[in-house]
mmCIF file of C-alpha atoms in Angstrom:
data_model
loop_
_atom_site.group_PDB
_atom_site.id
_atom_site.type_symbol
_atom_site.label_atom_id
_atom_site.label_comp_id
_atom_site.label_asym_id
_atom_site.label_seq_id
_atom_site.Cartn_x
_atom_site.Cartn_y
_atom_site.Cartn_z
ATOM 1 C CA MET A 9 -8.010 -5.492 8.206
ATOM 2 C CA HIS A 10 -7.673 -3.252 5.167
ATOM 3 C CA GLU A 11 -10.503 -5.381 3.785
ATOM 4 C CA LEU A 12 -12.792 -2.875 5.478
ATOM 5 C CA SER A 13 -11.422 0.035 3.416
ATOM 6 C CA LEU A 14 -11.440 -2.104 0.290
ATOM 7 C CA THR A 15 -15.061 -3.030 0.849
ATOM 8 C CA GLN A 16 -16.031 0.585 1.492
ATOM 9 C CA ASN A 17 -14.430 1.378 -1.861
ATOM 10 C CA LEU A 18 -16.270 -1.522 -3.448
ATOM 11 C CA VAL A 19 -19.660 -0.298 -2.245
ATOM 12 C CA ALA A 20 -18.862 3.305 -3.256
ATOM 13 C CA ILE A 21 -17.815 2.274 -6.781
ATOM 14 C CA ALA A 22 -20.837 -0.018 -7.146
ATOM 15 C CA GLU A 23 -23.258 2.697 -5.977
ATOM 16 C CA GLU A 24 -21.717 5.283 -8.265
ATOM 17 C CA HIS A 25 -22.125 3.084 -11.354
ATOM 18 C CA ALA A 26 -25.593 1.915 -10.318
ATOM 19 C CA ARG A 27 -26.876 5.461 -9.783
ATOM 20 C CA LYS A 28 -25.451 6.598 -13.091
ATOM 21 C CA ALA A 29 -27.415 3.791 -14.732
ATOM 22 C CA GLY A 30 -30.588 4.864 -12.894
ATOM 23 C CA ALA A 31 -30.792 1.774 -10.703
ATOM 24 C CA VAL A 32 -32.838 1.648 -7.513
ATOM 25 C CA VAL A 33 -31.217 -1.500 -6.209
ATOM 26 C CA ILE A 34 -28.084 -3.581 -6.757
ATOM 27 C CA ARG A 35 -28.955 -7.296 -6.937
ATOM 28 C CA SER A 36 -25.517 -8.748 -7.205
ATOM 29 C CA ILE A 37 -21.870 -7.774 -7.309
ATOM 30 C CA THR A 38 -19.124 -9.856 -8.879
ATOM 31 C CA LEU A 39 -15.664 -9.262 -7.608
ATOM 32 C CA GLU A 40 -12.314 -10.622 -8.759
ATOM 33 C CA VAL A 41 -9.804 -11.346 -5.966
ATOM 34 C CA GLY A 42 -6.342 -12.658 -6.772
ATOM 35 C CA GLU A 43 -4.914 -15.290 -4.459
ATOM 36 C CA LEU A 44 -1.836 -13.073 -3.960
ATOM 37 C CA SER A 45 -3.721 -9.785 -3.640
ATOM 38 C CA GLY A 46 -3.292 -9.670 0.119
ATOM 39 C CA ALA A 47 -7.065 -9.491 0.638
ATOM 40 C CA ILE A 48 -8.937 -12.338 2.311
ATOM 41 C CA PRO A 49 -12.243 -13.190 0.591
ATOM 42 C CA GLU A 50 -13.941 -14.157 3.872
ATOM 43 C CA ALA A 51 -12.991 -10.813 5.413
ATOM 44 C CA LEU A 52 -14.367 -9.011 2.344
ATOM 45 C CA GLU A 53 -17.640 -10.917 2.656
ATOM 46 C CA PHE A 54 -17.865 -10.106 6.344
ATOM 47 C CA ALA A 55 -17.124 -6.427 5.736
ATOM 48 C CA PHE A 56 -19.634 -6.309 2.871
ATOM 49 C CA ASP A 57 -22.591 -7.009 5.152
ATOM 50 C CA VAL A 58 -21.582 -4.062 7.322
ATOM 51 C CA CYS A 59 -20.557 -1.630 4.573
ATOM 52 C CA SER A 60 -23.591 -2.227 2.357
ATOM 53 C CA LYS A 61 -26.172 -1.394 5.078
ATOM 54 C CA GLY A 62 -28.357 1.494 3.999
ATOM 55 C CA THR A 63 -26.874 1.592 0.486
ATOM 56 C CA LEU A 64 -28.207 0.438 -2.895
ATOM 57 C CA ALA A 65 -26.118 -2.687 -2.371
ATOM 58 C CA GLU A 66 -27.813 -3.759 0.860
ATOM 59 C CA GLY A 67 -28.861 -7.390 0.491
ATOM 60 C CA ALA A 68 -26.979 -7.851 -2.789
ATOM 61 C CA VAL A 69 -25.398 -11.212 -3.501
ATOM 62 C CA LEU A 70 -21.626 -10.863 -3.405
ATOM 63 C CA THR A 71 -19.823 -13.313 -5.654
ATOM 64 C CA ILE A 72 -16.074 -13.524 -5.372
ATOM 65 C CA ARG A 73 -14.115 -15.068 -8.217
ATOM 66 C CA ARG A 74 -10.717 -16.126 -7.015
ATOM 67 C CA VAL A 75 -7.905 -15.690 -9.492
ATOM 68 C CA PRO A 76 -4.966 -18.088 -9.107
ATOM 69 C CA GLY A 77 -1.412 -16.804 -9.168
ATOM 70 C CA HIS A 78 0.292 -17.478 -12.486
ATOM 71 C CA GLY A 79 3.356 -16.104 -14.197
ATOM 72 C CA ARG A 80 6.434 -16.544 -16.321
ATOM 73 C CA CYS A 81 10.113 -16.898 -15.572
ATOM 74 C CA ALA A 82 12.381 -14.521 -17.470
ATOM 75 C CA VAL A 83 15.284 -16.957 -17.030
ATOM 76 C CA CYS A 84 13.891 -20.385 -18.004
ATOM 77 C CA ALA A 85 10.709 -19.128 -19.737
ATOM 78 C CA ALA A 86 8.530 -21.572 -17.797
ATOM 79 C CA GLU A 87 4.912 -20.523 -17.406
ATOM 80 C CA THR A 88 3.684 -21.859 -14.092
ATOM 81 C CA ALA A 89 1.302 -21.432 -11.212
ATOM 82 C CA CYS A 90 2.622 -19.541 -8.216
ATOM 83 C CA HIS A 91 1.169 -19.573 -4.720
ATOM 84 C CA GLU A 92 3.567 -17.149 -3.081
ATOM 85 C CA LEU A 93 4.604 -13.580 -3.761
ATOM 86 C CA SER A 94 8.140 -14.304 -4.775
ATOM 87 C CA ALA A 95 10.582 -13.711 -7.590
ATOM 88 C CA VAL A 96 11.917 -17.259 -7.174
ATOM 89 C CA CYS A 97 10.825 -19.333 -10.178
ATOM 90 C CA PRO A 98 8.941 -22.439 -8.992
ATOM 91 C CA ALA A 99 10.428 -24.362 -11.944
ATOM 92 C CA CYS A 100 14.140 -23.409 -12.063
ATOM 93 C CA GLY A 101 14.696 -21.529 -8.809
ATOM 94 C CA ALA A 102 16.202 -18.442 -10.457
ATOM 95 C CA LEU A 103 15.209 -14.935 -9.361
ATOM 96 C CA GLY A 104 13.322 -14.178 -12.538
ATOM 97 C CA PHE A 105 9.699 -14.999 -11.904
ATOM 98 C CA GLU A 106 7.178 -12.362 -12.908
ATOM 99 C CA LEU A 107 3.549 -12.640 -11.916
ATOM 100 C CA ALA A 108 0.967 -12.153 -14.633
ATOM 101 C CA THR A 109 -2.151 -12.864 -12.588
ATOM 102 C CA GLY A 110 -3.046 -13.274 -8.951
ATOM 103 C CA THR A 111 -2.919 -9.726 -7.592
ATOM 104 C CA GLU A 112 -6.350 -8.615 -8.889
ATOM 105 C CA LEU A 113 -8.796 -6.711 -6.710
ATOM 106 C CA ARG A 114 -11.435 -5.649 -9.170
ATOM 107 C CA LEU A 115 -15.140 -5.034 -9.362
ATOM 108 C CA LEU A 116 -16.180 -6.925 -12.484
ATOM 109 C CA GLU A 117 -19.920 -6.774 -12.792
ATOM 110 C CA LEU A 118 -23.110 -5.463 -11.256
ATOM 111 C CA GLU A 119 -26.622 -6.740 -11.649
ATOM 112 C CA ILE A 120 -29.007 -3.849 -11.082
ATOM 113 C CA ASP A 121 -32.728 -3.109 -11.164
ATOM 114 C CA MET B 97 -27.902 -16.785 -19.377
ATOM 115 C CA CYS B 98 -31.143 -15.443 -17.983
ATOM 116 C CA ILE B 99 -33.634 -14.894 -20.849
ATOM 117 C CA ASN B 100 -35.371 -11.989 -19.113
ATOM 118 C CA CYS B 101 -32.526 -9.638 -18.448
ATOM 119 C CA GLY B 102 -29.546 -11.304 -20.024
ATOM 120 C CA CYS B 103 -27.632 -11.430 -16.768
ATOM 121 C CA ALA B 104 -25.011 -14.085 -16.442
ATOM 122 C CA PRO B 105 -25.824 -16.674 -13.831
ATOM 123 C CA THR B 106 -23.604 -16.213 -10.812
ATOM 124 C CA GLU B 107 -21.983 -18.977 -8.868
ATOM 125 C CA GLY B 108 -23.721 -20.062 -5.706
ATOM 126 C CA ALA B 109 -26.849 -18.313 -4.510
ATOM 127 C CA HIS B 110 -28.699 -16.447 -7.230
ATOM 128 C CA ASN B 111 -31.531 -14.100 -6.502
ATOM 129 C CA HIS B 112 -34.251 -14.985 -8.985
ATOM 130 C CA HIS B 113 -37.289 -13.142 -7.664
ATOM 131 C CA HIS B 114 -36.689 -10.188 -9.964
ATOM 132 C CA HIS B 115 -37.203 -12.315 -13.036
ATOM 133 C CA ASP B 116 -40.925 -12.733 -12.387
ATOM 134 C CA HIS B 117 -42.020 -9.371 -13.692
ATOM 135 C CA ASP B 118 -41.260 -6.599 -16.159
ATOM 136 C CA HIS B 119 -38.356 -4.584 -14.855
ATOM 137 C CA GLY B 120 -35.194 -2.775 -15.731
ATOM 138 C CA ALA B 121 -32.876 -5.465 -14.478
ATOM 139 C CA ARG B 122 -29.591 -5.521 -16.301
ATOM 140 C CA THR B 123 -25.941 -6.312 -15.908
ATOM 141 C CA LEU B 124 -23.267 -3.636 -15.935
ATOM 142 C CA ARG B 125 -19.720 -4.545 -16.834
ATOM 143 C CA ILE B 126 -17.505 -2.399 -14.570
ATOM 144 C CA GLU B 127 -13.941 -3.789 -14.359
ATOM 145 C CA GLU B 128 -12.763 -1.147 -11.922
ATOM 146 C CA ASP B 129 -9.932 -1.678 -9.483
ATOM 147 C CA LEU B 130 -10.998 -1.360 -5.839
ATOM 148 C CA LEU B 131 -8.010 0.881 -5.219
ATOM 149 C CA ALA B 132 -8.710 3.049 -8.276
ATOM 150 C CA LYS B 133 -9.865 6.026 -6.238
ATOM 151 C CA ASN B 134 -6.870 5.874 -3.921
ATOM 152 C CA ASP B 135 -4.580 5.527 -6.928
ATOM 153 C CA ARG B 136 -6.148 8.602 -8.567
ATOM 154 C CA LEU B 137 -5.685 10.646 -5.415
ATOM 155 C CA ALA B 138 -2.122 9.343 -5.045
ATOM 156 C CA ALA B 139 -1.367 10.409 -8.631
ATOM 157 C CA GLY B 140 -2.649 13.887 -7.704
ATOM 158 C CA ASN B 141 -0.390 14.000 -4.651
ATOM 159 C CA ARG B 142 2.561 12.798 -6.722
ATOM 160 C CA ALA B 143 2.023 15.515 -9.337
ATOM 161 C CA GLN B 144 1.844 18.136 -6.594
ATOM 162 C CA PHE B 145 5.074 16.855 -5.010
ATOM 163 C CA ALA B 146 6.832 16.735 -8.390
ATOM 164 C CA ALA B 147 5.815 20.306 -9.221
ATOM 165 C CA ALA B 148 7.187 21.444 -5.862
ATOM 166 C CA GLY B 149 10.333 19.319 -6.199
ATOM 167 C CA VAL B 150 9.782 17.508 -2.901
ATOM 168 C CA PHE B 151 11.352 14.085 -2.381
ATOM 169 C CA VAL B 152 8.756 12.010 -0.531
ATOM 170 C CA LEU B 153 9.304 8.823 1.451
ATOM 171 C CA ASN B 154 6.680 6.570 2.997
ATOM 172 C CA LEU B 155 8.266 4.827 5.994
ATOM 173 C CA VAL B 156 6.672 1.485 6.795
ATOM 174 C CA SER B 157 7.431 -1.261 9.313
ATOM 175 C CA SER B 158 5.921 -3.231 12.140
ATOM 176 C CA PRO B 159 5.414 -1.300 15.380
ATOM 177 C CA GLY B 160 8.675 -0.757 17.254
ATOM 178 C CA SER B 161 11.149 -1.138 14.370
ATOM 179 C CA GLY B 162 12.533 2.338 14.948
ATOM 180 C CA LYS B 163 10.794 4.605 12.423
ATOM 181 C CA THR B 164 10.345 7.488 14.840
ATOM 182 C CA THR B 165 13.874 7.169 16.214
ATOM 183 C CA LEU B 166 15.311 7.241 12.689
ATOM 184 C CA LEU B 167 13.241 10.340 11.911
ATOM 185 C CA GLU B 168 14.401 12.068 15.102
ATOM 186 C CA ARG B 169 18.041 11.360 14.412
ATOM 187 C CA THR B 170 17.763 12.350 10.734
ATOM 188 C CA LEU B 171 16.080 15.656 11.579
ATOM 189 C CA ARG B 172 18.614 16.365 14.285
ATOM 190 C CA GLU B 173 21.553 15.848 11.956
ATOM 191 C CA LEU B 174 20.213 17.100 8.644
ATOM 192 C CA GLY B 175 17.596 19.587 9.848
ATOM 193 C CA THR B 176 19.762 22.575 9.000
ATOM 194 C CA LYS B 177 20.930 21.163 5.666
ATOM 195 C CA TRP B 178 17.511 20.527 4.149
ATOM 196 C CA ARG B 179 13.993 21.773 4.692
ATOM 197 C CA PHE B 180 11.964 18.881 6.074
ATOM 198 C CA ALA B 181 8.281 18.296 6.641
ATOM 199 C CA VAL B 182 6.879 15.300 8.500
ATOM 200 C CA LEU B 183 3.532 13.524 8.506
ATOM 201 C CA GLU B 184 3.019 11.159 11.415
ATOM 202 C CA GLY B 185 0.418 8.415 11.095
ATOM 203 C CA ASP B 186 -0.861 6.598 14.157
ATOM 204 C CA GLN B 187 -4.201 5.222 15.231
ATOM 205 C CA GLN B 188 -4.289 7.661 18.121
ATOM 206 C CA THR B 189 -2.248 10.162 20.188
ATOM 207 C CA SER B 190 0.154 12.844 19.002
ATOM 208 C CA LEU B 191 3.039 11.284 20.937
ATOM 209 C CA ASP B 192 5.169 10.762 17.840
ATOM 210 C CA ALA B 193 4.516 14.252 16.504
ATOM 211 C CA ASP B 194 5.497 15.647 19.921
ATOM 212 C CA ARG B 195 8.656 13.552 19.887
ATOM 213 C CA ILE B 196 9.610 14.671 16.399
ATOM 214 C CA ALA B 197 8.890 18.352 17.072
ATOM 215 C CA ALA B 198 12.066 20.121 15.999
ATOM 216 C CA PRO B 199 12.592 23.834 15.501
ATOM 217 C CA GLY B 200 11.536 24.904 12.027
ATOM 218 C CA VAL B 201 10.245 21.486 10.943
ATOM 219 C CA PRO B 202 6.505 21.384 10.300
ATOM 220 C CA VAL B 203 5.057 18.164 11.745
ATOM 221 C CA ARG B 204 1.473 17.077 11.386
ATOM 222 C CA GLN B 205 -0.095 14.119 13.128
ATOM 223 C CA ILE B 206 -2.752 12.119 11.292
ATOM 224 C CA ASN B 207 -4.835 9.875 13.508
ATOM 225 C CA THR B 208 -6.421 7.086 11.540
ATOM 226 C CA GLY B 209 -8.721 5.991 14.381
ATOM 227 C CA ALA B 210 -9.738 2.438 13.607
ATOM 228 C CA GLY B 211 -7.796 2.562 10.324
ATOM 229 C CA CYS B 212 -4.705 0.417 9.975
ATOM 230 C CA HIS B 213 -2.955 2.473 7.286
ATOM 231 C CA LEU B 214 -2.641 5.929 5.777
ATOM 232 C CA ASP B 215 -4.286 6.517 2.417
ATOM 233 C CA ALA B 216 -3.777 9.078 -0.341
ATOM 234 C CA HIS B 217 -6.794 11.107 0.759
ATOM 235 C CA MET B 218 -5.446 11.585 4.304
ATOM 236 C CA VAL B 219 -2.032 12.550 2.965
ATOM 237 C CA GLY B 220 -3.524 15.039 0.479
ATOM 238 C CA HIS B 221 -5.220 16.833 3.351
ATOM 239 C CA GLY B 222 -2.288 16.272 5.680
ATOM 240 C CA VAL B 223 0.043 18.390 3.537
ATOM 241 C CA GLU B 224 -2.455 21.222 2.975
ATOM 242 C CA ASN B 225 -0.754 23.579 5.395
ATOM 243 C CA PHE B 226 2.795 22.683 4.409
ATOM 244 C CA ASP B 227 4.815 25.033 2.224
ATOM 245 C CA LEU B 228 5.672 22.343 -0.346
ATOM 246 C CA PRO B 229 7.767 24.509 -2.694
ATOM 247 C CA GLY B 230 9.769 25.439 0.416
ATOM 248 C CA THR B 231 10.311 21.775 1.325
ATOM 249 C CA ASP B 232 13.093 19.449 0.149
ATOM 250 C CA LEU B 233 12.030 16.266 1.892
ATOM 251 C CA LEU B 234 8.663 15.060 3.107
ATOM 252 C CA LEU B 235 8.878 12.058 5.395
ATOM 253 C CA ILE B 236 5.640 10.179 6.015
ATOM 254 C CA GLU B 237 5.675 7.761 8.926
ATOM 255 C CA ASN B 238 2.948 5.239 8.249
ATOM 256 C CA VAL B 239 0.992 3.324 10.872
ATOM 257 C CA GLY B 240 3.130 0.528 12.319
ATOM 258 C CA ASN B 241 1.785 -2.431 10.343
ATOM 259 C CA LEU B 242 3.538 -4.655 7.808
ATOM 260 C CA VAL B 243 0.364 -5.670 5.995
ATOM 261 C CA CYS B 244 -2.134 -2.995 5.089
ATOM 262 C CA PRO B 245 0.052 0.027 4.209
ATOM 263 C CA ALA B 246 1.580 -2.018 1.362
ATOM 264 C CA SER B 247 -1.562 -1.695 -0.748
ATOM 265 C CA PHE B 248 -2.047 2.052 -0.435
ATOM 266 C CA ASP B 249 -0.043 4.363 -2.663
ATOM 267 C CA LEU B 250 0.253 7.790 -1.017
ATOM 268 C CA GLY B 251 1.988 9.527 -3.920
ATOM 269 C CA GLU B 252 5.459 8.943 -2.453
ATOM 270 C CA ASP B 253 8.648 8.473 -4.446
ATOM 271 C CA HIS B 254 9.495 5.341 -2.492
ATOM 272 C CA LYS B 255 8.311 3.137 0.284
ATOM 273 C CA VAL B 256 11.097 2.453 2.760
ATOM 274 C CA ALA B 257 10.615 -0.672 4.870
ATOM 275 C CA LEU B 258 12.365 -0.877 8.240
ATOM 276 C CA LEU B 259 13.148 -4.171 9.894
ATOM 277 C CA SER B 260 14.923 -4.306 13.254
ATOM 278 C CA VAL B 261 17.309 -7.083 14.215
ATOM 279 C CA THR B 262 15.098 -7.955 17.194
ATOM 280 C CA GLU B 263 12.483 -9.180 14.702
ATOM 281 C CA GLY B 264 12.694 -12.346 12.646
ATOM 282 C CA GLU B 265 15.018 -12.308 9.643
ATOM 283 C CA ASP B 266 12.289 -14.125 7.711
ATOM 284 C CA LYS B 267 9.881 -11.179 7.801
ATOM 285 C CA PRO B 268 10.399 -10.344 4.107
ATOM 286 C CA LEU B 269 9.090 -13.832 3.264
ATOM 287 C CA LYS B 270 6.213 -13.607 5.737
ATOM 288 C CA TYR B 271 5.106 -10.158 4.600
ATOM 289 C CA PRO B 272 6.147 -10.203 0.943
ATOM 290 C CA GLN B 273 3.646 -7.561 -0.173
ATOM 291 C CA MET B 274 5.440 -4.886 1.825
ATOM 292 C CA PHE B 275 8.968 -5.828 0.800
ATOM 293 C CA ARG B 276 7.914 -6.030 -2.846
ATOM 294 C CA ALA B 277 6.439 -2.554 -2.648
ATOM 295 C CA ALA B 278 9.527 -1.054 -0.968
ATOM 296 C CA ALA B 279 12.473 0.364 -2.916
ATOM 297 C CA LEU B 280 14.688 0.313 0.162
ATOM 298 C CA MET B 281 14.887 -1.961 3.186
ATOM 299 C CA ILE B 282 16.686 -0.637 6.259
ATOM 300 C CA ILE B 283 17.877 -3.143 8.834
ATOM 301 C CA THR B 284 17.809 -1.161 12.102
ATOM 302 C CA LYS B 285 19.223 -1.548 15.627
ATOM 303 C CA THR B 286 22.360 -3.263 14.296
ATOM 304 C CA ASP B 287 24.153 -2.410 17.580
ATOM 305 C CA LEU B 288 22.080 -5.254 19.085
ATOM 306 C CA LEU B 289 23.394 -7.882 16.641
ATOM 307 C CA PRO B 290 25.797 -9.450 19.181
ATOM 308 C CA TYR B 291 22.841 -10.215 21.461
ATOM 309 C CA VAL B 292 20.313 -11.666 19.004
ATOM 310 C CA ASP B 293 20.127 -14.549 16.549
ATOM 311 C CA PHE B 294 19.575 -12.429 13.489
ATOM 312 C CA ASP B 295 21.379 -13.498 10.345
ATOM 313 C CA VAL B 296 21.798 -10.329 8.279
ATOM 314 C CA GLU B 297 22.852 -12.128 5.100
ATOM 315 C CA ARG B 298 19.890 -14.490 5.256
ATOM 316 C CA CYS B 299 17.568 -11.557 5.787
ATOM 317 C CA LYS B 300 18.973 -9.798 2.728
ATOM 318 C CA ALA B 301 18.638 -12.956 0.643
ATOM 319 C CA PHE B 302 14.998 -13.314 1.731
ATOM 320 C CA ALA B 303 14.271 -9.699 0.816
ATOM 321 C CA ARG B 304 15.813 -10.225 -2.643
ATOM 322 C CA GLN B 305 13.740 -13.357 -3.136
ATOM 323 C CA VAL B 306 10.564 -11.307 -2.967
ATOM 324 C CA ASN B 307 12.081 -8.208 -4.572
ATOM 325 C CA PRO B 308 15.335 -8.644 -6.531
ATOM 326 C CA LYS B 309 15.616 -4.871 -7.077
ATOM 327 C CA ILE B 310 15.374 -3.862 -3.423
ATOM 328 C CA GLU B 311 18.199 -1.706 -2.041
ATOM 329 C CA ILE B 312 19.381 -2.550 1.472
ATOM 330 C CA LEU B 313 21.015 -0.463 4.206
ATOM 331 C CA GLU B 314 22.021 -1.427 7.739
ATOM 332 C CA LEU B 315 22.207 1.087 10.543
ATOM 333 C CA SER B 316 21.976 1.818 14.222
ATOM 334 C CA CYS B 317 20.576 5.117 15.477
ATOM 335 C CA ARG B 318 22.236 4.380 18.782
ATOM 336 C CA SER B 319 25.808 3.897 17.618
ATOM 337 C CA GLY B 320 25.432 5.979 14.468
ATOM 338 C CA GLU B 321 26.824 3.132 12.366
ATOM 339 C CA GLY B 322 25.439 3.159 8.832
ATOM 340 C CA LEU B 323 23.760 6.555 9.126
ATOM 341 C CA ALA B 324 26.162 8.151 6.627
ATOM 342 C CA GLU B 325 24.953 5.705 3.952
ATOM 343 C CA TRP B 326 21.310 6.531 4.764
ATOM 344 C CA TYR B 327 22.035 10.265 4.507
ATOM 345 C CA GLY B 328 23.801 9.634 1.221
ATOM 346 C CA TRP B 329 20.790 7.748 -0.088
ATOM 347 C CA LEU B 330 18.535 10.649 0.930
ATOM 348 C CA GLU B 331 20.800 13.210 -0.700
ATOM 349 C CA GLU B 332 20.783 11.355 -3.984
ATOM 350 C CA GLY B 333 16.973 11.227 -3.929
ATOM 351 C CA VAL B 334 16.602 14.905 -3.095
ATOM 352 C CA LYS B 335 18.997 15.923 -5.870
ATOM 353 C CA ARG B 336 17.316 13.704 -8.433
ATOM 354 C CA LYS B 337 13.927 15.155 -7.506
ATOM 355 C CA GLN B 338 15.116 18.754 -7.765
ATOM 356 C CA GLU B 339 17.007 18.359 -11.062
ATOM 357 C CA PRO B 340 14.047 18.824 -13.398
ATOM 358 C CA ARG B 341 13.121 22.019 -11.556
ATOM 359 C CA ALA B 342 16.657 23.373 -11.623
ATOM 360 C CA GLU B 343 16.806 22.768 -15.378
ATOM 361 C CA SER B 344 13.504 24.450 -16.059
ATOM 362 C CA GLN B 345 14.611 27.508 -14.096
ATOM 363 C CA GLU B 346 17.789 27.940 -16.143
#
């Protein structure tokens, strides 16, 4: 359940940027969540309702963009999708797979008023 | 794109009522990592530990893998050789801190309450009363949990993941985040191997599948088997951490 801490961070970062920009309300938040980030989007959404209460982000639309796991094998040079955190290359089976995307946990964009 | 405020349309529900009037609606591009604040605080901790020459380990495992027992035994046998400090993380009670309590070793309990992991902020405050320059080794026992502590950098030199032979040998595959983040995996309670179906070699292979660089030790705090290798690993880390300081003092 570290989604709760992550979401608290999310709201804090969003509020900080919104205040700096002179906003009175945050309309929407766009978040990037990698499929191998270890965070569950549904749990983030659930936590967001709780964590945003009484903040500038209360009632904001939370949009989560899921980023698929993708990487490259240092042994066979294949560039492939990857749905598990593993160094085993899905193409050749060697221990050389390096993830390029899929571990993101990033606040991308805010829509403010 | 919305012609009023230039905001990009979002997927799914989109709140359009604010487009009906003159307003200051706008879109801010942020691109900030959700763990950025923790990472900043962890970098601060790390700099503080480096300046003091303290070798810092973050011990992680599921509950009951033997973190506290390993700490007890290590302090008992090396407590006069090196100056230790210990941070104990648990949701509640000071039972572990009481257990660890050894003469001359500062121990501080951090209760995370509902929290399932330690973070860099808690650790920064946790070490406030420690004499860091007078410490060789800081051992942080994280909350027993193989999931959440993986994501939170505390400023340690290494995460050390414990896995006891009474657990499944496939844990590195089931909880890859943790075994990827760890520099060392310790297979504990090896004295119980004759009584359980735990295939050590398979376990090691699984750990290397998720983290080819992981170092692996096997030990039993009960029989003492493998402890010498663990102490050797610690000694190497302590020496490496103190080298830059020794050089600068010459």
